[in-house]
Amino acid sequence: MQKAEIGLIGLGVMGSNLALNIAEKGNRIAVFNRTPARTQEFVAEAGALAGNIIGCATVEEFVEAIRPPRPIIIMIKAGDAVDQQMDLLKPYLSANDIMIDAGNANFRDTIRRFDALKDSGLTFIGMGVSGGEEGARHGPSIMVGGTEESWKRVEPVLTSISAKFNDDPCVAWLGNDGAGHFVKTIHNGIEYADMQMIAEIYGILRDGLGMSASAIGDVFGQWNTGRLNSYLIEISEKVLKATDPVTGKPMVDVILDSAGQKGTGKWSVIEAQNMGVAATAIEAAVAGRVLSSQRQERLAAEKIFGLPPKVERKNHDGMAFLADLESALLAAKIAAYAQGFAVMAAASKDFGWSLPMPTIARIWRAGCIIRSQFLDEITSAFTKEPDVANLIVTPAFSKMVKDTDGALRRVVSYAALNGLPVPALSSALSYFDSYRRGRGTANLIQAQRDFFGAHGFERLDGVDRPHGPWGSGAA
Ligand code: 6PG
């Protein structure tokens, strides 16, 4: 029998969809699932694609069905299960075979798994896959980390199944060991910020302007034809216009205002902090989810404090305010993306990856959850200046910031006066204001540290006198 080009273990929703996508693009694939009945069911339901699928009942049969060196995608729940699956697989593999973890793994686990295989002759790819179930089935964005040789082995199959932006495949090899999973983690951090900011604007429209869900959906629909054109705005419109079949109310009005999280957003923030990069909008988004989940505490606090009295907008008509909200969202989005890319630039140095910034932006233009027109503009900016210190100082983005930061200021002020929480939007504004002010206020912090801890300071005039004349009570 003709061997398969690739294998896949784990026929859950993501794994099944990825396998069907692989088969549909003309690649032969071997599949295996812990419960053989699921494998049989999967092949039976694959219809015409079954001709490209080899369903295997045992690991031995599965490994034997794949052309060496064997690339094997493991698409199961992230965590210990991946290590267990690898341990089960290893005895059957031979030199240069490649185990590929396609889940949302912590990149530190990916580095550990990659290193553990170093002397075994086997190798490992950490592969970030974005786009949800639909993306897996019809074209995800794929972020690959591992050896260049292993990438070469999987490149044709991955290129065939990836999303395309103007025929350009949204897949790339981004560097060694954990590079792919790290970039996927930051993708998710940015995804958290993007979603939080859209939700904050929704809050202003709902609670500040008193608009209905479907009217807000119309606003998002309008914005999706302009500078904010993106998948997340597109689905927000759809979600806001959906009706609950049980009550007939707007769907969003019957959904609990508490959002869960699986960890990738938190990991972005932890790594940003580890590397000393300010990723304030992403931090605010993760904290926003945490506070959202504390619903009982929020309800109790509202009983104590009530809500602040409404403060109307002055000299700011409805249409102009909507235009401000659109610009504010764009300005804040720029900050979040600038922060995400700054975290990746720092990680690239710390982990020796040489992460290609223009390529990352390029493969996020289609297939992934944060796909947008905006990412094409980021691609152009990084292509012109791949090593720029911060996206916001590139000519294209500095112009965009100058055009929109006034709107962000007005929107954040309005929200603050009305007690409408906008943690991500306001952190984005503070980020600009901190980043662009040549003279900050940490001179006072330096002096305080020296006062209580004799930590010393640097003087502006370069004079070598690192302690202050603080007098009594000082360290
Ligand atoms: C993607 C998504 C996907 C998943 C997130 C959700 O890129 O396709 O990011 O990976 O939906 O993990 O994460 P939370 O459950 O933490 O929101």
Short mmCIF file of C-alpha atoms and ligand atoms in Angstrom, two decimals:
data_model
loop_
_atom_site.label_atom_id
_atom_site.label_comp_id
_atom_site.label_asym_id
_atom_site.label_seq_id
_atom_site.Cartn_x
_atom_site.Cartn_y
_atom_site.Cartn_z
CA MET A 1 0.00 0.00 0.00
CA GLN A 2 1.20 3.53 -0.76
CA LYS A 3 2.57 5.08 2.43
CA ALA A 4 1.10 8.17 4.04
CA GLU A 5 2.97 11.50 3.88
CA ILE A 6 2.07 12.31 7.47
CA GLY A 7 0.33 10.80 10.51
CA LEU A 8 -2.07 12.28 13.04
CA ILE A 9 -2.97 11.09 16.53
CA GLY A 10 -6.09 12.40 18.28
CA LEU A 11 -9.36 12.52 16.38
CA GLY A 12 -11.16 15.12 18.50
CA VAL A 13 -12.74 18.05 16.68
CA MET A 14 -9.46 19.85 15.91
CA GLY A 15 -7.59 16.67 14.99
CA SER A 16 -10.42 15.39 12.76
CA ASN A 17 -10.71 18.69 10.95
CA LEU A 18 -6.97 18.97 10.43
CA ALA A 19 -6.86 15.39 9.10
CA LEU A 20 -9.73 16.06 6.67
CA ASN A 21 -8.01 19.25 5.51
CA ILE A 22 -4.77 17.30 4.91
CA ALA A 23 -6.60 14.58 2.97
CA GLU A 24 -8.61 17.10 0.96
CA LYS A 25 -5.45 18.82 -0.24
CA GLY A 26 -4.34 15.55 -1.84
CA ASN A 27 -2.01 14.31 0.90
CA ARG A 28 -2.18 10.75 2.13
CA ILE A 29 -2.58 10.63 5.91
CA ALA A 30 -2.53 7.87 8.52
CA VAL A 31 -4.73 8.44 11.58
CA PHE A 32 -4.86 6.87 15.02
CA ASN A 33 -7.06 7.43 18.03
CA ARG A 34 -6.86 5.93 21.53
CA THR A 35 -10.31 4.44 21.03
CA PRO A 36 -10.26 2.48 17.73
CA ALA A 37 -14.03 2.88 17.32
CA ARG A 38 -13.49 6.62 16.85
CA THR A 39 -10.95 5.94 14.06
CA GLN A 40 -13.43 3.69 12.27
CA GLU A 41 -16.20 6.25 12.66
CA PHE A 42 -13.91 9.02 11.36
CA VAL A 43 -12.93 7.09 8.23
CA ALA A 44 -16.56 6.05 7.63
CA GLU A 45 -17.68 9.70 7.77
CA ALA A 46 -14.85 11.02 5.58
CA GLY A 47 -16.78 10.32 2.38
CA ALA A 48 -14.74 10.82 -0.78
CA LEU A 49 -11.71 11.85 1.31
CA ALA A 50 -11.47 8.34 2.81
CA GLY A 51 -9.34 7.33 -0.18
CA ASN A 52 -6.51 9.47 1.21
CA ILE A 53 -6.95 8.30 4.80
CA ILE A 54 -5.43 5.19 6.37
CA GLY A 55 -7.28 4.43 9.59
CA CYS A 56 -5.06 2.45 11.96
CA ALA A 57 -6.12 0.32 14.92
CA THR A 58 -2.70 -0.02 16.57
CA VAL A 59 0.31 2.26 17.04
CA GLU A 60 2.47 -0.30 15.26
CA GLU A 61 0.23 -0.32 12.20
CA PHE A 62 0.00 3.49 12.31
CA VAL A 63 3.77 4.06 12.36
CA GLU A 64 4.31 1.45 9.66
CA ALA A 65 1.82 3.26 7.38
CA ILE A 66 3.84 6.52 7.25
CA ARG A 67 6.74 7.28 4.87
CA PRO A 68 10.02 7.79 6.82
CA PRO A 69 11.23 10.10 8.20
CA ARG A 70 7.76 10.10 9.73
CA PRO A 71 6.06 13.36 10.70
CA ILE A 72 3.39 12.60 13.31
CA ILE A 73 1.00 15.31 14.47
CA ILE A 74 -0.19 14.88 18.04
CA MET A 75 -3.45 16.80 18.46
CA ILE A 76 -4.56 16.11 22.01
CA LYS A 77 -5.17 18.15 25.16
CA ALA A 78 -2.06 20.16 26.09
CA GLY A 79 -0.14 19.03 29.18
CA ASP A 80 0.93 15.66 30.60
CA ALA A 81 -1.14 13.75 28.04
CA VAL A 82 1.32 14.89 25.35
CA ASP A 83 4.30 13.45 27.27
CA GLN A 84 2.41 10.19 27.80
CA GLN A 85 1.51 9.98 24.13
CA MET A 86 5.13 10.62 23.14
CA ASP A 87 6.35 7.90 25.51
CA LEU A 88 3.91 5.43 23.95
CA LEU A 89 5.00 6.34 20.45
CA LYS A 90 8.79 6.48 20.89
CA PRO A 91 9.54 2.72 20.93
CA TYR A 92 7.99 2.37 17.47
CA LEU A 93 9.85 5.26 15.81
CA SER A 94 13.16 5.32 13.95
CA ALA A 95 15.91 7.87 13.23
CA ASN A 96 14.78 11.36 12.14
CA ASP A 97 11.09 10.71 12.77
CA ILE A 98 9.34 13.89 13.90
CA MET A 99 6.76 14.16 16.66
CA ILE A 100 4.70 17.33 16.19
CA ASP A 101 2.70 18.84 19.03
CA ALA A 102 -0.08 20.89 17.45
CA GLY A 103 -1.88 21.82 20.68
CA ASN A 104 -1.68 25.11 22.60
CA ALA A 105 1.41 24.02 24.53
CA ASN A 106 3.45 26.19 26.83
CA PHE A 107 6.62 26.84 24.80
CA ARG A 108 8.74 25.97 27.85
CA ASP A 109 7.30 22.43 27.68
CA THR A 110 8.08 22.42 23.97
CA ILE A 111 11.73 23.34 24.62
CA ARG A 112 11.90 20.60 27.27
CA ARG A 113 10.42 18.00 24.90
CA PHE A 114 12.69 19.09 22.06
CA ASP A 115 15.79 18.89 24.28
CA ALA A 116 14.78 15.52 25.71
CA LEU A 117 14.81 14.00 22.23
CA LYS A 118 18.18 15.48 21.23
CA ASP A 119 20.28 12.34 21.69
CA SER A 120 17.58 9.91 20.60
CA GLY A 121 17.85 10.51 16.86
CA LEU A 122 14.20 11.60 16.92
CA THR A 123 13.10 15.20 16.75
CA PHE A 124 10.22 17.40 17.79
CA ILE A 125 8.22 20.25 16.29
CA GLY A 126 6.11 22.62 18.38
CA MET A 127 3.41 23.83 16.03
CA GLY A 128 1.02 26.65 16.85
CA VAL A 129 -2.25 26.30 14.94
CA SER A 130 -4.75 29.13 14.95
CA GLY A 131 -8.19 29.47 13.45
CA GLY A 132 -10.37 27.28 15.62
CA GLU A 133 -12.34 24.37 14.21
CA GLU A 134 -13.14 26.08 10.92
CA GLY A 135 -9.54 27.09 10.41
CA ALA A 136 -8.31 23.54 11.05
CA ARG A 137 -10.75 22.23 8.45
CA HIS A 138 -10.32 24.84 5.73
CA GLY A 139 -7.04 26.67 6.33
CA PRO A 140 -5.39 27.65 9.61
CA SER A 141 -2.42 29.92 10.26
CA ILE A 142 0.48 27.68 11.26
CA MET A 143 3.53 28.68 13.34
CA VAL A 144 6.33 26.11 13.26
CA GLY A 145 9.26 25.70 15.66
CA GLY A 146 11.90 22.96 15.38
CA THR A 147 14.94 22.12 13.28
CA GLU A 148 15.07 23.49 9.75
CA GLU A 149 15.52 19.94 8.45
CA SER A 150 12.32 18.73 10.09
CA TRP A 151 10.50 21.79 8.71
CA LYS A 152 11.63 20.88 5.19
CA ARG A 153 10.03 17.45 5.63
CA VAL A 154 6.62 18.88 6.59
CA GLU A 155 6.66 22.07 4.54
CA PRO A 156 4.77 20.75 1.47
CA VAL A 157 1.88 19.28 3.49
CA LEU A 158 1.60 22.28 5.83
CA THR A 159 1.76 24.72 2.92
CA SER A 160 -1.04 22.86 1.17
CA ILE A 161 -3.38 23.00 4.19
CA SER A 162 -2.65 26.51 5.46
CA ALA A 163 -4.82 29.57 4.92
CA LYS A 164 -3.79 31.79 2.01
CA PHE A 165 -3.68 35.59 1.93
CA ASN A 166 -3.67 36.57 -1.76
CA ASP A 167 -2.20 33.14 -2.56
CA ASP A 168 0.53 33.62 0.05
CA PRO A 169 0.48 30.62 2.46
CA CYS A 170 0.02 31.49 6.13
CA VAL A 171 2.61 29.05 7.44
CA ALA A 172 6.27 29.51 8.26
CA TRP A 173 9.20 28.06 10.11
CA LEU A 174 9.92 30.62 12.81
CA GLY A 175 12.96 29.14 14.55
CA ASN A 176 14.26 26.38 16.74
CA ASP A 177 12.53 24.40 19.53
CA GLY A 178 9.81 26.53 21.18
CA ALA A 179 9.68 29.38 18.62
CA GLY A 180 6.38 28.29 17.03
CA HIS A 181 4.55 27.78 20.32
CA PHE A 182 5.96 31.02 21.70
CA VAL A 183 4.65 32.98 18.73
CA LYS A 184 1.26 31.23 19.08
CA THR A 185 1.19 32.24 22.74
CA ILE A 186 1.76 35.88 21.86
CA HIS A 187 -0.86 35.57 19.11
CA ASN A 188 -3.27 34.54 21.84
CA GLY A 189 -2.14 37.37 24.15
CA ILE A 190 -2.94 39.82 21.35
CA GLU A 191 -6.21 37.94 20.74
CA TYR A 192 -7.15 38.51 24.41
CA ALA A 193 -6.38 42.25 24.09
CA ASP A 194 -8.28 42.59 20.82
CA MET A 195 -11.34 40.83 22.28
CA GLN A 196 -11.23 42.81 25.53
CA MET A 197 -11.00 46.13 23.68
CA ILE A 198 -13.94 45.25 21.43
CA ALA A 199 -15.90 44.25 24.54
CA GLU A 200 -15.04 47.57 26.23
CA ILE A 201 -16.31 49.52 23.21
CA TYR A 202 -19.44 47.33 23.31
CA GLY A 203 -19.82 48.32 26.99
CA ILE A 204 -19.66 52.03 26.13
CA LEU A 205 -22.26 51.60 23.38
CA ARG A 206 -24.52 49.49 25.60
CA ASP A 207 -24.23 51.18 28.99
CA GLY A 208 -23.11 54.68 27.97
CA LEU A 209 -25.21 55.23 24.85
CA GLY A 210 -27.99 52.79 25.73
CA MET A 211 -27.86 51.00 22.37
CA SER A 212 -29.43 47.60 21.72
CA ALA A 213 -27.33 44.58 20.82
CA SER A 214 -28.46 44.59 17.19
CA ALA A 215 -27.79 48.34 16.82
CA ILE A 216 -24.28 47.75 18.17
CA GLY A 217 -23.99 44.90 15.68
CA ASP A 218 -24.81 47.40 12.92
CA VAL A 219 -22.02 49.71 14.13
CA PHE A 220 -19.52 46.83 14.09
CA GLY A 221 -20.76 45.79 10.65
CA GLN A 222 -20.07 49.32 9.42
CA TRP A 223 -16.60 49.35 11.01
CA ASN A 224 -15.81 46.03 9.38
CA THR A 225 -15.86 47.77 6.01
CA GLY A 226 -13.17 50.23 7.14
CA ARG A 227 -9.87 50.38 9.00
CA LEU A 228 -11.01 47.89 11.64
CA ASN A 229 -11.82 45.20 9.08
CA SER A 230 -11.03 41.94 10.88
CA TYR A 231 -12.39 38.52 11.77
CA LEU A 232 -13.05 39.50 15.39
CA ILE A 233 -15.13 42.56 14.39
CA GLU A 234 -16.94 40.45 11.79
CA ILE A 235 -17.94 37.76 14.29
CA SER A 236 -18.83 40.39 16.91
CA GLU A 237 -21.43 41.78 14.50
CA LYS A 238 -22.82 38.29 13.90
CA VAL A 239 -22.90 37.46 17.60
CA LEU A 240 -24.63 40.74 18.49
CA LYS A 241 -27.32 40.16 15.88
CA ALA A 242 -28.12 36.60 16.92
CA THR A 243 -31.37 35.85 18.77
CA ASP A 244 -31.79 33.36 21.61
CA PRO A 245 -34.20 30.66 20.41
CA VAL A 246 -35.37 30.06 24.00
CA THR A 247 -36.36 33.62 25.01
CA GLY A 248 -36.36 35.55 21.74
CA LYS A 249 -33.93 38.03 23.33
CA PRO A 250 -30.57 39.01 21.80
CA MET A 251 -28.23 36.09 22.41
CA VAL A 252 -25.59 38.25 24.14
CA ASP A 253 -28.21 39.46 26.63
CA VAL A 254 -28.75 35.95 27.97
CA ILE A 255 -25.06 35.01 28.20
CA LEU A 256 -23.32 35.29 31.58
CA ASP A 257 -20.76 38.11 31.75
CA SER A 258 -17.94 35.85 33.00
CA ALA A 259 -15.30 34.59 30.57
CA GLY A 260 -12.97 31.66 31.16
CA GLN A 261 -9.40 31.22 30.00
CA LYS A 262 -7.12 28.32 29.27
CA GLY A 263 -3.78 29.96 30.01
CA THR A 264 -2.16 31.29 26.84
CA GLY A 265 -3.04 34.92 27.64
CA LYS A 266 -1.59 34.54 31.12
CA TRP A 267 1.58 32.95 29.72
CA SER A 268 2.06 35.96 27.40
CA VAL A 269 1.94 38.28 30.36
CA ILE A 270 4.25 36.13 32.49
CA GLU A 271 6.82 35.97 29.69
CA ALA A 272 6.53 39.72 29.02
CA GLN A 273 7.22 40.34 32.71
CA ASN A 274 10.10 37.84 32.70
CA MET A 275 11.71 39.72 29.84
CA GLY A 276 11.00 43.20 31.19
CA VAL A 277 8.70 44.23 28.34
CA ALA A 278 5.64 46.39 29.07
CA ALA A 279 2.64 44.55 27.61
CA THR A 280 0.06 46.56 29.51
CA ALA A 281 -2.90 46.09 27.16
CA ILE A 282 -2.45 42.31 27.22
CA GLU A 283 -2.08 42.39 31.02
CA ALA A 284 -5.28 44.44 31.28
CA ALA A 285 -7.12 41.95 29.08
CA VAL A 286 -6.06 38.98 31.20
CA ALA A 287 -6.98 40.86 34.40
CA GLY A 288 -10.28 41.80 32.75
CA ARG A 289 -11.13 38.12 32.34
CA VAL A 290 -10.19 37.44 35.94
CA LEU A 291 -12.49 40.22 37.20
CA SER A 292 -15.23 39.04 34.85
CA SER A 293 -15.16 35.66 36.54
CA GLN A 294 -15.67 37.22 39.99
CA ARG A 295 -19.33 37.91 39.31
CA GLN A 296 -20.70 37.43 42.82
CA GLU A 297 -18.12 39.86 44.23
CA ARG A 298 -18.98 42.39 41.53
CA LEU A 299 -22.70 42.13 42.26
CA ALA A 300 -22.05 42.59 45.97
CA ALA A 301 -19.79 45.60 45.33
CA GLU A 302 -22.40 47.24 43.11
CA LYS A 303 -24.82 47.06 46.04
CA ILE A 304 -22.30 48.95 48.20
CA PHE A 305 -21.10 51.57 45.73
CA GLY A 306 -23.92 51.85 43.20
CA LEU A 307 -22.98 53.24 39.79
CA PRO A 308 -21.73 56.81 39.23
CA PRO A 309 -24.18 59.42 37.91
CA LYS A 310 -24.25 59.79 34.16
CA VAL A 311 -22.08 62.57 32.70
CA GLU A 312 -23.26 63.63 29.25
CA ARG A 313 -20.88 64.36 26.41
CA LYS A 314 -20.39 68.06 25.69
CA ASN A 315 -20.19 69.32 22.08
CA HIS A 316 -19.86 65.81 20.82
CA ASP A 317 -22.73 64.60 18.67
CA GLY A 318 -23.65 60.93 18.23
CA MET A 319 -22.02 60.41 14.86
CA ALA A 320 -18.81 62.15 15.88
CA PHE A 321 -18.71 60.00 19.02
CA LEU A 322 -19.12 56.81 16.98
CA ALA A 323 -16.25 57.96 14.76
CA ASP A 324 -14.21 58.58 17.92
CA LEU A 325 -14.98 55.07 19.18
CA GLU A 326 -13.81 53.59 15.88
CA SER A 327 -10.57 55.58 15.97
CA ALA A 328 -10.06 54.85 19.66
CA LEU A 329 -10.31 51.12 19.00
CA LEU A 330 -7.75 51.41 16.22
CA ALA A 331 -5.35 53.42 18.40
CA ALA A 332 -5.64 50.93 21.26
CA LYS A 333 -5.20 48.02 18.89
CA ILE A 334 -1.93 49.54 17.67
CA ALA A 335 -0.65 49.61 21.26
CA ALA A 336 -1.61 45.97 21.87
CA TYR A 337 0.06 44.74 18.69
CA ALA A 338 3.13 46.91 19.28
CA GLN A 339 3.43 45.35 22.74
CA GLY A 340 3.01 41.80 21.44
CA PHE A 341 5.69 42.30 18.80
CA ALA A 342 7.98 43.92 21.38
CA VAL A 343 7.64 40.81 23.57
CA MET A 344 8.54 38.62 20.58
CA ALA A 345 11.56 40.80 19.75
CA ALA A 346 12.85 40.40 23.31
CA ALA A 347 12.20 36.64 23.31
CA SER A 348 13.97 36.31 20.00
CA LYS A 349 17.15 37.62 21.64
CA ASP A 350 16.70 35.75 24.95
CA PHE A 351 16.04 32.38 23.31
CA GLY A 352 18.31 32.86 20.28
CA TRP A 353 15.50 32.35 17.76
CA SER A 354 15.93 35.24 15.28
CA LEU A 355 12.14 35.49 15.03
CA PRO A 356 11.26 37.02 11.65
CA MET A 357 8.81 39.84 12.49
CA PRO A 358 7.60 40.52 8.91
CA THR A 359 6.97 36.79 8.43
CA ILE A 360 4.99 36.52 11.66
CA ALA A 361 2.76 39.42 10.64
CA ARG A 362 2.47 37.91 7.16
CA ILE A 363 1.24 34.50 8.35
CA TRP A 364 -1.30 36.13 10.69
CA ARG A 365 -3.04 37.93 7.82
CA ALA A 366 -5.37 34.99 7.14
CA GLY A 367 -6.52 31.83 8.91
CA CYS A 368 -5.94 32.88 12.51
CA ILE A 369 -8.33 34.44 15.01
CA ILE A 370 -6.67 37.89 14.84
CA ARG A 371 -6.58 37.96 11.03
CA SER A 372 -7.19 41.40 9.60
CA GLN A 373 -6.36 44.04 7.04
CA PHE A 374 -4.39 45.72 9.80
CA LEU A 375 -1.89 42.82 9.83
CA ASP A 376 -1.12 43.51 6.18
CA GLU A 377 -0.14 47.03 7.22
CA ILE A 378 2.01 45.61 10.03
CA THR A 379 3.65 43.28 7.49
CA SER A 380 4.58 46.27 5.32
CA ALA A 381 5.91 48.27 8.27
CA PHE A 382 8.14 45.39 9.51
CA THR A 383 9.26 44.54 5.97
CA LYS A 384 10.62 48.08 5.67
CA GLU A 385 12.09 48.11 9.19
CA PRO A 386 12.39 44.55 10.61
CA ASP A 387 14.49 45.68 13.60
CA VAL A 388 12.54 48.78 14.59
CA ALA A 389 12.37 49.23 18.38
CA ASN A 390 8.58 49.57 18.45
CA LEU A 391 5.88 49.29 15.79
CA ILE A 392 4.39 52.65 16.83
CA VAL A 393 7.46 54.61 15.73
CA THR A 394 7.39 53.29 12.15
CA PRO A 395 6.26 56.03 9.71
CA ALA A 396 2.94 54.34 8.84
CA PHE A 397 1.97 53.56 12.43
CA SER A 398 3.21 56.82 13.96
CA LYS A 399 0.93 58.60 11.50
CA MET A 400 -1.98 56.33 12.49
CA VAL A 401 -1.30 57.01 16.17
CA LYS A 402 -1.18 60.77 15.59
CA ASP A 403 -4.50 60.53 13.74
CA THR A 404 -6.27 58.49 16.41
CA ASP A 405 -4.84 59.12 19.87
CA GLY A 406 -7.03 62.20 20.41
CA ALA A 407 -10.11 60.01 19.92
CA LEU A 408 -8.77 57.42 22.35
CA ARG A 409 -8.22 60.22 24.89
CA ARG A 410 -11.81 61.46 24.52
CA VAL A 411 -13.27 57.95 24.71
CA VAL A 412 -11.26 56.99 27.80
CA SER A 413 -12.22 60.30 29.47
CA TYR A 414 -15.90 59.72 28.72
CA ALA A 415 -15.70 56.17 30.08
CA ALA A 416 -13.84 57.29 33.21
CA LEU A 417 -16.38 60.04 33.96
CA ASN A 418 -19.23 57.56 33.57
CA GLY A 419 -17.65 54.75 35.53
CA LEU A 420 -17.53 52.46 32.50
CA PRO A 421 -14.60 50.06 32.85
CA VAL A 422 -12.10 50.32 29.99
CA PRO A 423 -8.94 48.73 31.43
CA ALA A 424 -7.41 47.76 28.08
CA LEU A 425 -8.28 50.98 26.26
CA SER A 426 -6.98 53.13 29.12
CA SER A 427 -3.82 51.06 29.51
CA ALA A 428 -3.17 51.53 25.79
CA LEU A 429 -3.54 55.28 26.19
CA SER A 430 -1.21 55.35 29.19
CA TYR A 431 1.27 53.25 27.23
CA PHE A 432 1.43 55.89 24.47
CA ASP A 433 1.65 58.67 26.99
CA SER A 434 4.47 56.96 28.89
CA TYR A 435 6.32 55.84 25.76
CA ARG A 436 6.31 59.18 24.02
CA ARG A 437 7.22 61.43 26.97
CA GLY A 438 10.96 62.06 27.00
CA ARG A 439 10.98 63.27 30.62
CA GLY A 440 9.13 60.87 32.88
CA THR A 441 8.74 60.77 36.64
CA ALA A 442 11.04 57.93 37.69
CA ASN A 443 13.58 60.49 38.94
CA LEU A 444 11.38 60.65 42.04
CA ILE A 445 11.30 56.85 42.28
CA GLN A 446 15.11 56.79 42.01
CA ALA A 447 15.34 59.31 44.85
CA GLN A 448 12.86 57.34 47.01
CA ARG A 449 14.84 54.12 46.48
CA ASP A 450 18.01 55.88 47.45
CA PHE A 451 16.34 57.42 50.52
CA PHE A 452 15.05 54.18 52.01
CA GLY A 453 17.55 51.68 50.62
CA ALA A 454 20.67 53.62 49.53
CA HIS A 455 20.15 52.10 46.07
CA GLY A 456 21.89 55.06 44.43
CA PHE A 457 20.87 56.90 41.27
CA GLU A 458 22.23 58.34 38.06
CA ARG A 459 22.27 62.12 37.62
CA LEU A 460 21.20 63.86 34.43
CA ASP A 461 24.41 65.95 34.41
CA GLY A 462 26.63 62.84 34.70
CA VAL A 463 28.25 64.05 37.96
CA ASP A 464 29.40 60.99 39.94
CA ARG A 465 27.53 61.50 43.21
CA PRO A 466 25.09 58.59 43.42
CA HIS A 467 23.47 59.39 46.80
CA GLY A 468 21.23 62.26 47.87
CA PRO A 469 21.53 64.70 50.78
CA TRP A 470 18.44 63.18 52.42
CA GLY A 471 19.20 63.93 56.07
CA SER A 472 17.52 62.24 59.03
CA GLY A 473 15.56 59.01 58.45
CA ALA A 474 17.41 58.15 55.22
CA ALA A 475 19.27 54.87 54.79
C1 6PG B 1 -6.84 30.19 18.01
C2 6PG B 1 -7.38 30.35 19.40
C3 6PG B 1 -7.48 29.00 20.05
C4 6PG B 1 -8.33 28.99 21.29
C5 6PG B 1 -7.75 29.75 22.44
C6 6PG B 1 -8.80 30.25 23.36
O1 6PG B 1 -5.85 30.85 17.74
O2 6PG B 1 -7.41 29.42 17.25
O3 6PG B 1 -6.56 31.17 20.14
O4 6PG B 1 -6.19 28.55 20.24
O5 6PG B 1 -9.59 29.45 20.98
O6 6PG B 1 -6.91 28.88 23.10
O7 6PG B 1 -8.18 30.54 24.53
P1 6PG B 1 -8.95 30.84 25.86
O8 6PG B 1 -9.83 29.65 26.12
O9 6PG B 1 -7.87 31.01 26.86
O10 6PG B 1 -9.74 32.07 25.59
#
